[in-house]
Amino acid sequence: MSGNKAQGDQWSSKLGLIFAVAGSAVGLGNFLRFPGLAAQYGGGSFMIAYVIMLLLVGVPVGWAEWSLGRRGGRLGSNTGPGIFWYLTKGSKWWKLLGVITVLGPSAVAFYYMLVEAWCFDYFWKMLTSPDVFKTNQQATSTFLNFVGFGEDGGAFTQGQGLVWTLVFVIVLNLGIIYRGISKGIELFARWFMPILLVISVVLTIKVLCLGTPDPAFPDRSIEQGLGYMWNPNKVVLEEKQDDQSWKTISMLPANDATALQLTQMEVNLTPESLRIREITIWDGLKNIEMWLAAAGQVFLSLSVGTGLILTYASYIRKKEDIALSSISAAASNEVCEVGIAGMMTVPTAVAFLGVAGAAGQGTFALGFMVLPQAFVKMEGGFIFGSLFFLLLSLAAVTSSISMMQVGLAFIEEFMGLGRKMAVMVQGFVNCFGCLLVAWFSKGLLALDTYDFFIGTLCFYVSATLVIILFSWKLGIDSGIKDLENGSVIKIPKIYRFIMQYVTPSVLIGILFVWLGENIWGNPATALQSLMKGEQGAIFPLVFIIVYGLFLVFVTMSSSRHRVYHSKKKTYVKG
């Protein structure tokens, strides 16, 4: 293959590039997963862990991936295996390891587009039949029936239209990437990212103006929701559940001695089922699981270390300011995630359903069961609820097209197929992967299996490889020099040390702690299901393995890349 790009495609403008990269980062992770994790881990403490991980892992890995991608693109490759091969001057091991950067985003798209279909369908449900979300029981049963939670194939047999929505989502994504980088992905991002931001700002303003929606429940207010979300120190009333765990049911005013005394009297009547607990910042920060969740959220929300930016950056011109573009894209993501999602979702749930309605809720429960109830209770709720799920849908598309572009670029580059045939191959793989997740819907086990092995483990490994290649294999000096090439900003000197020593150490430490927590310690649900021989875990894992072996075979045997193995090949220094 020559040094030219497979399709001769590039970003048409710096603004378009920033919109596209911000779009790949701004997705369901921002508006669903981030608030869900914040609610699950008590809000303020999670925010502190998240910011630390952002500075020590997110920014360094992002810079590394932008630099590697641009250097690899100048040499003629748009995907991890080729980029790693060129930059290491012909290391077959690094080329093989680069397959992980294709497997990760391509396989995540299998279940990500399923959730994307949920969002589109819920947009229509909120617009046409909001009454199905009036009560907790209705909202819960609507979601569980819709996704086929009770039995495998339930989403196909209960006639709620999920399959057709999923087909629409796949075709939409394929249509966008078929048009290429500038006329497809960039054009979509330039039009719909501003629309997404306008919708999110409108919703945030509406939420912040809610005050106390029901005077009969003064503890259910936006102020209370913001306090729960952002305050790392809080006093809460907890209730013991049937599984002997404790759930937060309300947040108490720490400075109101009278209110605390009255609540304590209530607790004294039933001490076996109620308790008052003071949560400090240190209590939260001692939770290892929270730090792992924060690190995972950084990878998912910024799209760093996943292979997405490697591909996007490979289409950048030589003198493009990648250092500033990386920070601009990250800042756009944080505005949406922290400044908008953090001010909108959890506070809304608390204002209408109380702390008990939001505390400890997972991503899907908060997004598809709790928030619909809150919107229905709101004046004009069906409009704002529809806007919220339209927001989620657009955010999901801007992310999923970036995932599919990685797979498409690999097929074009390594299999030598034209755009039309490459899109057909990509479409077949995605259809099969998505339908597999949709069919094995019992307990959402297939989705959980994909997320465990690809959305978490694979991304940890991928990010570690990226920072080691940048800082150690190629050298931190050449890496920093490339980052500053064409940049109006200088990389702070402290980040030279962070990128070479701190970030790799943190990532390797996270990886081993995660393995200890989920494999050697208390096995994760996906692993337990595999050991039990449950089909919902086995078939998705088998497909991941088969797909991974296919990528390895194509990577190492492609006739279009034998020139990479040639001793006569002249390499261009990055």
Coordinates of C-alpha atoms in Angstrom, one line a residue:
M1 CA 0.0 0.0 0.0
S2 CA 1.3 3.5 -0.8
G3 CA 1.6 6.3 1.6
N4 CA -1.7 7.7 0.4
K5 CA -4.8 7.1 2.3
A6 CA -7.1 4.4 1.2
Q7 CA -9.8 6.8 0.1
G8 CA -7.8 10.1 -0.1
D9 CA -10.2 11.4 2.6
Q10 CA -9.5 14.2 5.1
W11 CA -11.3 16.5 7.4
S12 CA -12.3 19.6 5.5
S13 CA -11.9 22.0 8.4
K14 CA -10.5 22.2 12.0
L15 CA -14.0 23.1 13.3
G16 CA -15.4 20.0 11.6
L17 CA -12.7 17.9 13.1
I18 CA -13.5 19.2 16.6
F19 CA -17.2 18.7 16.1
A20 CA -16.6 15.1 14.9
V21 CA -14.2 14.1 17.7
A22 CA -16.4 15.8 20.3
G23 CA -19.4 13.9 18.7
S24 CA -17.5 10.6 19.1
A25 CA -17.0 11.4 22.8
V26 CA -20.4 13.0 23.5
G27 CA -22.7 10.0 23.6
L28 CA -24.7 7.8 25.9
G29 CA -21.8 7.6 28.3
N30 CA -22.2 11.3 29.0
F31 CA -26.0 11.6 29.4
L32 CA -26.7 8.1 30.9
R33 CA -23.7 6.3 32.2
F34 CA -22.0 9.3 33.9
P35 CA -25.1 10.4 35.9
G36 CA -25.8 6.7 36.7
L37 CA -22.4 6.2 38.1
A38 CA -22.6 9.5 40.0
A39 CA -25.9 8.4 41.6
Q40 CA -24.6 4.9 42.3
Y41 CA -21.4 6.2 44.1
G42 CA -22.9 9.1 45.9
G43 CA -22.1 12.0 43.6
G44 CA -19.4 14.3 45.0
S45 CA -16.8 11.6 45.7
F46 CA -17.2 10.1 42.3
M47 CA -16.7 13.6 40.7
I48 CA -13.3 14.0 42.5
A49 CA -12.2 10.5 41.4
Y50 CA -13.3 11.3 37.9
V51 CA -11.4 14.6 37.6
I52 CA -8.2 12.9 39.0
M53 CA -8.5 10.1 36.4
L54 CA -9.2 12.7 33.7
L55 CA -6.0 14.6 34.4
L56 CA -3.8 11.5 35.0
V57 CA -5.2 9.2 32.3
G58 CA -7.7 10.9 30.0
V59 CA -5.6 13.9 28.9
P60 CA -2.3 12.0 28.5
V61 CA -3.8 9.0 26.6
G62 CA -5.8 11.4 24.4
W63 CA -2.7 13.3 23.5
A64 CA -0.8 10.1 22.8
E65 CA -3.5 8.7 20.6
W66 CA -3.8 12.0 18.6
S67 CA -0.1 12.0 17.9
L68 CA 0.2 8.3 17.0
G69 CA -2.8 8.6 14.7
R70 CA -1.5 11.6 12.8
R71 CA 2.0 10.1 12.4
G72 CA 0.5 6.8 11.2
G73 CA -1.8 8.6 8.8
R74 CA 1.1 10.4 7.2
L75 CA 2.7 7.0 6.6
G76 CA -0.4 5.6 5.0
S77 CA -2.5 3.8 7.6
N78 CA -5.8 4.7 9.2
T79 CA -6.2 1.9 11.7
G80 CA -4.2 0.7 14.8
P81 CA -2.5 -2.4 13.2
G82 CA -1.0 -0.4 10.3
I83 CA -0.2 2.6 12.5
F84 CA 1.6 0.5 15.1
W85 CA 3.4 -1.4 12.3
Y86 CA 4.7 1.7 10.6
L87 CA 5.7 3.6 13.7
T88 CA 7.6 0.6 15.2
K89 CA 9.4 0.2 11.8
G90 CA 8.0 -3.3 11.0
S91 CA 7.3 -5.0 14.4
K92 CA 4.9 -7.8 13.7
W93 CA 4.2 -8.0 17.4
W94 CA 3.0 -4.4 17.6
K95 CA 1.0 -4.9 14.4
L96 CA -0.7 -7.9 16.1
L97 CA -1.3 -5.9 19.3
G98 CA -2.9 -3.2 17.2
V99 CA -5.8 -5.5 16.4
I100 CA -7.1 -4.7 19.9
T101 CA -7.7 -1.1 18.8
V102 CA -10.0 -2.3 16.0
L103 CA -11.7 -5.1 17.9
G104 CA -12.6 -2.7 20.8
P105 CA -14.7 0.0 19.1
S106 CA -16.0 -2.3 16.4
A107 CA -17.4 -4.8 19.0
V108 CA -18.7 -2.1 21.3
A109 CA -20.9 -0.9 18.4
F110 CA -22.7 -4.3 18.6
Y111 CA -24.5 -3.4 21.8
Y112 CA -24.1 0.4 21.7
M113 CA -26.4 0.5 18.6
L114 CA -28.9 -1.6 20.4
V115 CA -29.1 1.0 23.2
E116 CA -29.2 3.6 20.5
A117 CA -32.3 1.9 19.2
W118 CA -33.9 2.0 22.7
C119 CA -33.3 5.8 22.7
F120 CA -35.0 6.3 19.3
D121 CA -37.9 4.1 20.4
Y122 CA -38.3 5.9 23.7
F123 CA -38.3 9.3 21.9
W124 CA -41.4 8.0 20.0
K125 CA -43.0 6.5 23.2
M126 CA -42.6 9.8 25.1
L127 CA -44.1 11.7 22.2
T128 CA -47.1 9.5 21.6
S129 CA -47.8 7.4 24.7
P130 CA -46.3 9.0 27.8
D131 CA -49.0 7.5 30.1
V132 CA -47.0 4.2 30.1
F133 CA -44.5 5.9 32.4
K134 CA -46.9 7.3 35.0
T135 CA -46.0 5.0 37.8
N136 CA -42.8 3.1 38.8
Q137 CA -44.5 -0.2 38.1
Q138 CA -45.6 1.0 34.6
A139 CA -42.2 2.5 33.7
T140 CA -40.4 -0.6 34.9
S141 CA -42.6 -3.1 33.1
T142 CA -42.6 -1.0 29.9
F143 CA -38.8 -1.1 29.8
L144 CA -38.3 -4.8 30.8
N145 CA -40.9 -5.9 28.3
F146 CA -39.6 -3.7 25.6
V147 CA -36.0 -5.0 25.8
G148 CA -37.1 -8.6 26.4
F149 CA -35.6 -8.8 29.9
G150 CA -37.6 -11.8 31.0
E151 CA -36.6 -14.3 28.3
D152 CA -34.2 -14.7 25.3
G153 CA -35.9 -13.5 22.2
G154 CA -38.5 -11.5 24.1
A155 CA -37.7 -8.3 22.2
F156 CA -38.4 -10.1 19.0
T157 CA -41.6 -11.9 20.0
Q158 CA -43.5 -9.3 22.0
G159 CA -44.1 -7.1 18.9
Q160 CA -42.9 -3.7 20.3
G161 CA -41.0 -2.8 17.2
L162 CA -37.4 -2.9 18.6
V163 CA -36.1 -5.0 15.8
W164 CA -37.2 -2.6 13.1
T165 CA -35.8 0.4 15.1
L166 CA -32.5 -1.5 15.3
V167 CA -32.5 -2.1 11.6
F168 CA -33.2 1.6 11.1
V169 CA -30.2 2.5 13.4
I170 CA -27.8 0.2 11.5
V171 CA -28.9 1.5 8.1
L172 CA -28.6 5.1 9.3
N173 CA -25.0 4.6 10.6
L174 CA -24.0 2.7 7.5
G175 CA -25.4 5.5 5.3
I176 CA -23.4 8.1 7.1
I177 CA -20.0 6.3 7.0
Y178 CA -20.6 5.3 3.4
R179 CA -20.4 9.0 2.5
G180 CA -16.9 9.2 4.0
I181 CA -15.1 11.4 6.4
S182 CA -15.8 14.9 5.2
K183 CA -19.1 14.4 3.4
G184 CA -20.5 11.9 5.9
I185 CA -19.2 12.0 9.5
E186 CA -18.0 15.6 9.5
L187 CA -21.2 16.9 7.8
F188 CA -23.4 15.0 10.2
A189 CA -21.4 16.3 13.2
R190 CA -21.4 19.9 11.9
W191 CA -25.2 19.9 11.6
F192 CA -26.3 17.8 14.6
M193 CA -23.8 18.6 17.3
P194 CA -25.1 22.2 17.5
I195 CA -28.7 20.9 17.6
L196 CA -27.6 18.5 20.3
L197 CA -26.1 21.3 22.4
V198 CA -29.2 23.5 21.9
I199 CA -31.5 20.7 23.1
S200 CA -29.3 20.0 26.1
V201 CA -29.2 23.7 27.1
V202 CA -33.0 24.0 26.8
L203 CA -33.5 20.9 29.0
T204 CA -31.0 22.1 31.6
I205 CA -32.6 25.5 31.9
K206 CA -36.0 23.9 32.3
V207 CA -34.7 21.6 35.0
L208 CA -32.9 24.3 36.9
C209 CA -36.1 26.4 37.0
L210 CA -38.2 23.6 38.5
G211 CA -37.5 24.5 42.1
T212 CA -39.7 22.3 44.4
P213 CA -42.3 20.8 42.0
D214 CA -44.6 19.6 44.8
P215 CA -44.8 21.7 47.9
A216 CA -46.1 18.6 49.8
F217 CA -42.6 17.1 49.5
P218 CA -40.2 19.9 50.4
D219 CA -37.2 17.5 50.4
R220 CA -37.8 16.8 46.7
S221 CA -36.2 19.8 45.0
I222 CA -33.6 20.7 42.4
E223 CA -31.5 22.1 45.2
Q224 CA -31.6 18.8 47.0
G225 CA -30.7 17.0 43.7
L226 CA -27.8 19.2 43.1
G227 CA -26.6 18.8 46.6
Y228 CA -26.8 15.0 46.3
M229 CA -25.0 15.1 42.9
W230 CA -22.1 17.4 43.9
N231 CA -21.6 17.4 47.6
P232 CA -19.0 14.9 48.7
N233 CA -20.0 15.2 52.4
K234 CA -23.6 14.4 53.3
V235 CA -25.9 13.0 56.0
V236 CA -28.3 10.4 54.7
L237 CA -31.2 8.2 56.0
E238 CA -30.8 4.6 54.8
E239 CA -33.2 1.7 54.8
K240 CA -32.2 -2.0 54.9
Q241 CA -33.3 -4.0 51.8
D242 CA -34.3 -7.6 51.5
D243 CA -30.8 -8.6 50.4
Q244 CA -29.4 -7.0 53.7
S245 CA -27.9 -4.1 51.8
W246 CA -28.6 -0.5 52.8
K247 CA -30.3 2.0 50.3
T248 CA -30.3 5.8 50.7
I249 CA -33.9 7.0 50.9
S250 CA -33.4 10.7 51.8
M251 CA -30.6 13.3 52.4
L252 CA -30.8 15.1 55.7
P253 CA -29.9 18.7 56.4
A254 CA -26.6 18.4 58.1
N255 CA -26.8 21.9 59.7
D256 CA -30.4 21.5 61.0
A257 CA -30.1 20.0 64.5
T258 CA -33.8 19.8 65.0
A259 CA -34.5 17.9 61.8
L260 CA -31.6 15.5 62.7
Q261 CA -33.0 14.9 66.2
L262 CA -36.5 14.1 64.8
T263 CA -35.1 11.7 62.3
Q264 CA -33.0 10.1 65.0
M265 CA -36.1 9.5 67.1
E266 CA -37.8 7.8 64.1
V267 CA -34.7 5.6 63.6
N268 CA -34.7 4.6 67.2
L269 CA -38.2 3.1 66.8
T270 CA -36.9 0.7 64.1
P271 CA -33.1 0.5 64.4
E272 CA -33.1 -2.8 62.6
S273 CA -34.4 -1.3 59.4
L274 CA -33.3 2.4 59.4
R275 CA -30.1 4.2 60.1
I276 CA -28.5 7.6 59.8
R277 CA -25.1 7.6 58.1
E278 CA -22.7 10.5 57.6
I279 CA -20.8 10.1 54.4
T280 CA -17.5 12.0 54.1
I281 CA -15.3 12.5 51.1
W282 CA -12.8 10.0 52.5
D283 CA -15.5 7.3 52.8
G284 CA -16.2 7.6 49.1
L285 CA -12.6 7.9 48.0
K286 CA -11.7 4.6 49.8
N287 CA -14.0 2.7 47.5
I288 CA -11.8 0.9 44.9
E289 CA -14.7 0.1 42.7
M290 CA -15.5 3.8 42.4
W291 CA -12.0 4.5 41.1
L292 CA -12.3 1.7 38.6
A293 CA -15.7 3.1 37.5
A294 CA -14.2 6.6 37.1
A295 CA -11.4 5.3 35.0
G296 CA -13.7 3.4 32.8
Q297 CA -15.9 6.4 32.4
V298 CA -13.0 8.5 31.2
F299 CA -12.2 6.0 28.5
L300 CA -15.8 5.7 27.4
S301 CA -16.8 9.4 27.6
L302 CA -13.6 10.8 26.0
S303 CA -13.1 8.0 23.5
V304 CA -9.4 7.9 24.5
G305 CA -7.4 4.7 24.4
T306 CA -10.1 2.9 22.4
G307 CA -8.7 3.2 18.9
L308 CA -11.3 5.7 17.7
I309 CA -9.0 8.7 17.9
L310 CA -6.2 6.7 16.2
T311 CA -8.4 6.4 13.1
Y312 CA -9.8 10.0 13.3
A313 CA -6.4 11.5 13.8
S314 CA -5.0 9.6 10.8
Y315 CA -7.0 11.9 8.5
I316 CA -5.5 15.1 9.9
R317 CA -3.1 17.3 8.0
K318 CA 0.6 17.4 9.0
K319 CA 0.5 20.9 10.6
E320 CA -2.9 20.6 12.3
D321 CA -2.9 21.7 15.9
I322 CA -3.6 18.3 17.6
A323 CA -2.6 19.4 21.1
L324 CA -5.2 22.1 21.2
S325 CA -7.8 20.1 19.2
S326 CA -7.5 17.3 21.8
I327 CA -8.1 19.7 24.7
S328 CA -11.0 21.4 22.8
A329 CA -12.7 18.1 22.1
A330 CA -12.2 17.0 25.8
A331 CA -13.5 20.3 27.0
S332 CA -16.6 20.0 24.8
N333 CA -17.2 16.6 26.2
E334 CA -16.8 17.8 29.8
V335 CA -19.3 20.6 29.2
C336 CA -21.9 18.1 28.1
E337 CA -21.1 15.5 30.7
V338 CA -20.4 17.5 33.9
G339 CA -22.0 20.9 33.1
I340 CA -25.1 19.6 31.4
A341 CA -25.8 16.0 32.2
G342 CA -24.6 16.4 35.8
M343 CA -27.0 19.3 36.3
M344 CA -29.9 17.7 34.5
T345 CA -30.5 14.0 35.0
V346 CA -30.0 13.2 38.7
P347 CA -31.4 16.5 40.0
T348 CA -34.6 15.9 37.8
A349 CA -35.0 12.4 39.3
V350 CA -34.6 13.8 42.9
A351 CA -36.9 16.7 42.3
F352 CA -39.8 14.5 41.3
L353 CA -39.1 11.1 43.0
G354 CA -36.8 12.1 45.9
V355 CA -33.3 10.9 46.7
A356 CA -34.7 7.3 47.1
G357 CA -35.7 7.4 43.4
A358 CA -32.2 8.3 42.2
A359 CA -29.8 6.9 44.8
G360 CA -28.0 3.8 43.7
Q361 CA -29.7 3.5 40.3
G362 CA -27.7 2.0 37.5
T363 CA -27.3 3.5 34.1
F364 CA -30.4 1.9 32.4
A365 CA -32.6 2.1 35.5
L366 CA -32.0 5.9 35.8
G367 CA -32.3 6.6 32.0
F368 CA -35.2 4.3 31.0
M369 CA -37.2 3.8 34.2
V370 CA -36.6 6.7 36.6
L371 CA -36.3 9.7 34.3
P372 CA -39.4 8.9 32.2
Q373 CA -41.5 9.0 35.4
A374 CA -40.0 12.4 36.3
F375 CA -40.7 13.8 32.8
V376 CA -44.3 12.6 32.9
K377 CA -44.9 14.4 36.2
M378 CA -43.4 17.7 34.7
E379 CA -45.7 20.3 33.1
G380 CA -45.3 19.7 29.4
G381 CA -43.4 16.6 30.3
F382 CA -44.1 14.7 27.1
I383 CA -42.3 17.5 25.1
F384 CA -39.3 17.7 27.4
G385 CA -39.1 13.9 27.7
S386 CA -39.2 13.5 23.9
L387 CA -36.5 16.2 23.6
F388 CA -34.4 14.3 26.2
F389 CA -34.5 11.0 24.3
L390 CA -34.0 12.8 21.0
L391 CA -30.9 14.2 22.6
L392 CA -29.8 10.7 23.6
S393 CA -30.5 9.4 20.1
L394 CA -28.4 12.1 18.4
A395 CA -25.6 11.8 20.9
A396 CA -25.6 8.0 20.3
V397 CA -25.4 8.4 16.5
T398 CA -22.4 10.7 16.7
S399 CA -20.6 8.1 18.8
S400 CA -21.6 4.9 16.9
I401 CA -20.5 6.3 13.5
S402 CA -17.0 6.8 14.9
M403 CA -17.0 3.2 16.1
M404 CA -18.1 1.9 12.7
Q405 CA -15.6 4.0 10.9
V406 CA -12.8 2.1 12.6
G407 CA -14.0 -1.2 11.3
L408 CA -14.7 0.3 7.9
A409 CA -11.2 1.8 7.6
F410 CA -9.7 -1.6 8.6
I411 CA -11.7 -3.4 5.8
E412 CA -10.7 -0.9 3.2
E413 CA -7.1 -0.8 4.2
F414 CA -6.4 -4.5 4.9
M415 CA -8.9 -6.2 2.6
G416 CA -8.5 -3.8 -0.2
L417 CA -12.2 -3.4 -0.8
G418 CA -13.9 -0.3 -2.3
R419 CA -16.2 1.8 -0.2
K420 CA -19.5 0.1 -1.3
M421 CA -18.3 -3.4 -0.7
A422 CA -16.5 -2.5 2.6
V423 CA -19.8 -1.0 3.9
M424 CA -21.6 -4.2 3.0
V425 CA -19.1 -6.3 4.9
Q426 CA -19.2 -3.9 7.9
G427 CA -23.0 -4.0 7.7
F428 CA -23.1 -7.8 7.8
V429 CA -20.8 -8.0 10.8
N430 CA -22.7 -5.3 12.7
C431 CA -26.1 -6.8 11.9
F432 CA -25.1 -10.2 13.2
G433 CA -23.4 -8.7 16.3
C434 CA -26.4 -6.4 17.1
L435 CA -29.0 -9.1 16.6
L436 CA -27.0 -11.5 18.8
V437 CA -27.2 -9.0 21.6
A438 CA -30.9 -8.3 21.0
W439 CA -31.8 -11.9 20.9
F440 CA -30.0 -13.0 24.1
S441 CA -31.9 -10.4 26.1
K442 CA -32.7 -12.3 29.3
G443 CA -31.3 -10.3 32.1
L444 CA -29.4 -8.3 29.4
L445 CA -26.7 -10.9 29.8
A446 CA -25.3 -10.7 26.3
L447 CA -25.0 -6.9 26.6
D448 CA -23.3 -7.4 30.0
T449 CA -20.9 -9.9 28.5
Y450 CA -19.9 -7.6 25.6
D451 CA -19.4 -4.7 28.0
F452 CA -17.3 -6.8 30.4
F453 CA -14.8 -8.2 27.9
I454 CA -14.8 -5.3 25.3
G455 CA -16.2 -2.2 26.9
T456 CA -14.0 -2.6 30.0
L457 CA -11.1 -5.1 29.7
C458 CA -10.3 -4.4 26.0
F459 CA -10.2 -0.6 26.5
Y460 CA -7.9 -0.9 29.6
V461 CA -5.5 -3.0 27.5
S462 CA -5.8 -0.7 24.5
A463 CA -5.1 2.5 26.5
T464 CA -2.1 0.9 28.1
L465 CA -0.6 -0.1 24.8
V466 CA -1.2 3.4 23.4
I467 CA 0.7 5.2 26.2
I468 CA 3.5 2.6 26.3
L469 CA 4.1 2.9 22.5
F470 CA 4.0 6.7 22.7
S471 CA 6.1 7.2 25.8
W472 CA 8.5 4.3 25.8
K473 CA 8.7 2.5 22.4
L474 CA 8.9 5.6 20.3
G475 CA 10.2 7.9 23.1
I476 CA 8.6 10.7 25.1
D477 CA 10.8 13.3 23.5
S478 CA 9.7 12.5 19.9
G479 CA 6.1 12.3 21.1
I480 CA 6.1 15.7 22.8
K481 CA 7.8 17.2 19.8
D482 CA 5.1 15.8 17.5
L483 CA 2.3 17.0 19.7
E484 CA 3.8 20.6 19.6
N485 CA 4.3 20.5 15.9
G486 CA 1.9 23.1 14.5
S487 CA 0.4 23.8 18.0
V488 CA -0.2 27.2 19.5
I489 CA 0.2 25.7 23.0
K490 CA 3.1 23.9 24.7
I491 CA 2.6 20.7 26.6
P492 CA 3.2 21.5 30.3
K493 CA 6.5 20.0 31.5
I494 CA 4.8 18.1 34.3
Y495 CA 3.0 16.0 31.6
R496 CA 6.3 14.7 30.3
F497 CA 6.8 12.9 33.6
I498 CA 3.1 12.0 33.9
M499 CA 2.9 10.5 30.4
Q500 CA 6.1 8.5 30.8
Y501 CA 5.7 7.2 34.4
V502 CA 2.4 8.1 36.1
T503 CA -0.1 7.2 33.4
P504 CA 1.4 3.8 32.5
S505 CA 1.7 2.9 36.2
V506 CA -1.9 4.0 36.9
L507 CA -3.3 2.0 33.9
I508 CA -1.3 -1.1 34.7
G509 CA -2.4 -0.8 38.4
I510 CA -6.0 -0.3 37.4
L511 CA -5.9 -3.4 35.1
F512 CA -4.5 -5.7 37.8
V513 CA -6.9 -4.3 40.5
W514 CA -9.8 -4.8 38.0
L515 CA -8.7 -8.4 37.3
G516 CA -8.5 -9.0 41.0
E517 CA -11.9 -7.6 41.7
N518 CA -13.8 -9.2 38.8
I519 CA -11.9 -12.4 38.1
W520 CA -9.8 -13.6 41.0
G521 CA -12.0 -12.1 43.7
N522 CA -15.7 -12.0 43.3
P523 CA -16.3 -13.1 39.6
A524 CA -18.4 -10.7 37.6
T525 CA -21.8 -11.7 36.4
A526 CA -20.6 -12.4 32.9
L527 CA -17.9 -14.8 34.2
Q528 CA -20.3 -16.5 36.6
S529 CA -22.8 -17.0 33.7
L530 CA -20.0 -18.5 31.5
M531 CA -19.1 -21.0 34.2
K532 CA -22.7 -22.0 34.5
G533 CA -22.9 -22.5 30.7
E534 CA -25.6 -19.9 30.0
Q535 CA -26.1 -19.3 26.3
G536 CA -26.5 -15.6 26.8
A537 CA -22.9 -15.3 27.8
I538 CA -21.4 -18.2 25.7
F539 CA -22.6 -17.2 22.2
P540 CA -21.6 -13.5 22.5
L541 CA -18.1 -14.5 23.8
V542 CA -17.7 -17.0 21.0
F543 CA -18.6 -14.4 18.4
I544 CA -16.1 -11.9 19.9
I545 CA -13.4 -14.6 19.7
V546 CA -14.3 -15.5 16.1
Y547 CA -14.4 -11.9 15.1
G548 CA -11.1 -11.2 16.8
L549 CA -9.5 -14.2 15.1
F550 CA -10.8 -12.9 11.8
L551 CA -9.2 -9.5 12.4
V552 CA -5.9 -11.2 13.3
F553 CA -6.0 -13.4 10.2
V554 CA -6.7 -10.5 7.9
T555 CA -4.1 -8.3 9.6
M556 CA -1.3 -10.8 9.3
S557 CA -2.1 -12.3 5.9
S558 CA -3.4 -9.4 3.9
S559 CA -1.6 -9.3 0.5
R560 CA -2.1 -5.5 0.4
H561 CA 0.2 -5.2 3.4
R562 CA 3.1 -7.5 2.4
V563 CA 4.9 -4.3 1.4
Y564 CA 5.0 -3.5 5.1
H565 CA 7.2 -6.6 5.6
S566 CA 9.6 -5.5 2.8
K567 CA 13.2 -4.7 3.9
K568 CA 13.3 -2.1 1.2
K569 CA 10.4 -0.1 2.7
T570 CA 11.4 3.5 3.5
Y571 CA 9.9 4.7 6.7
V572 CA 9.1 8.4 7.3
K573 CA 9.9 9.7 10.7
G574 CA 7.0 11.2 12.7

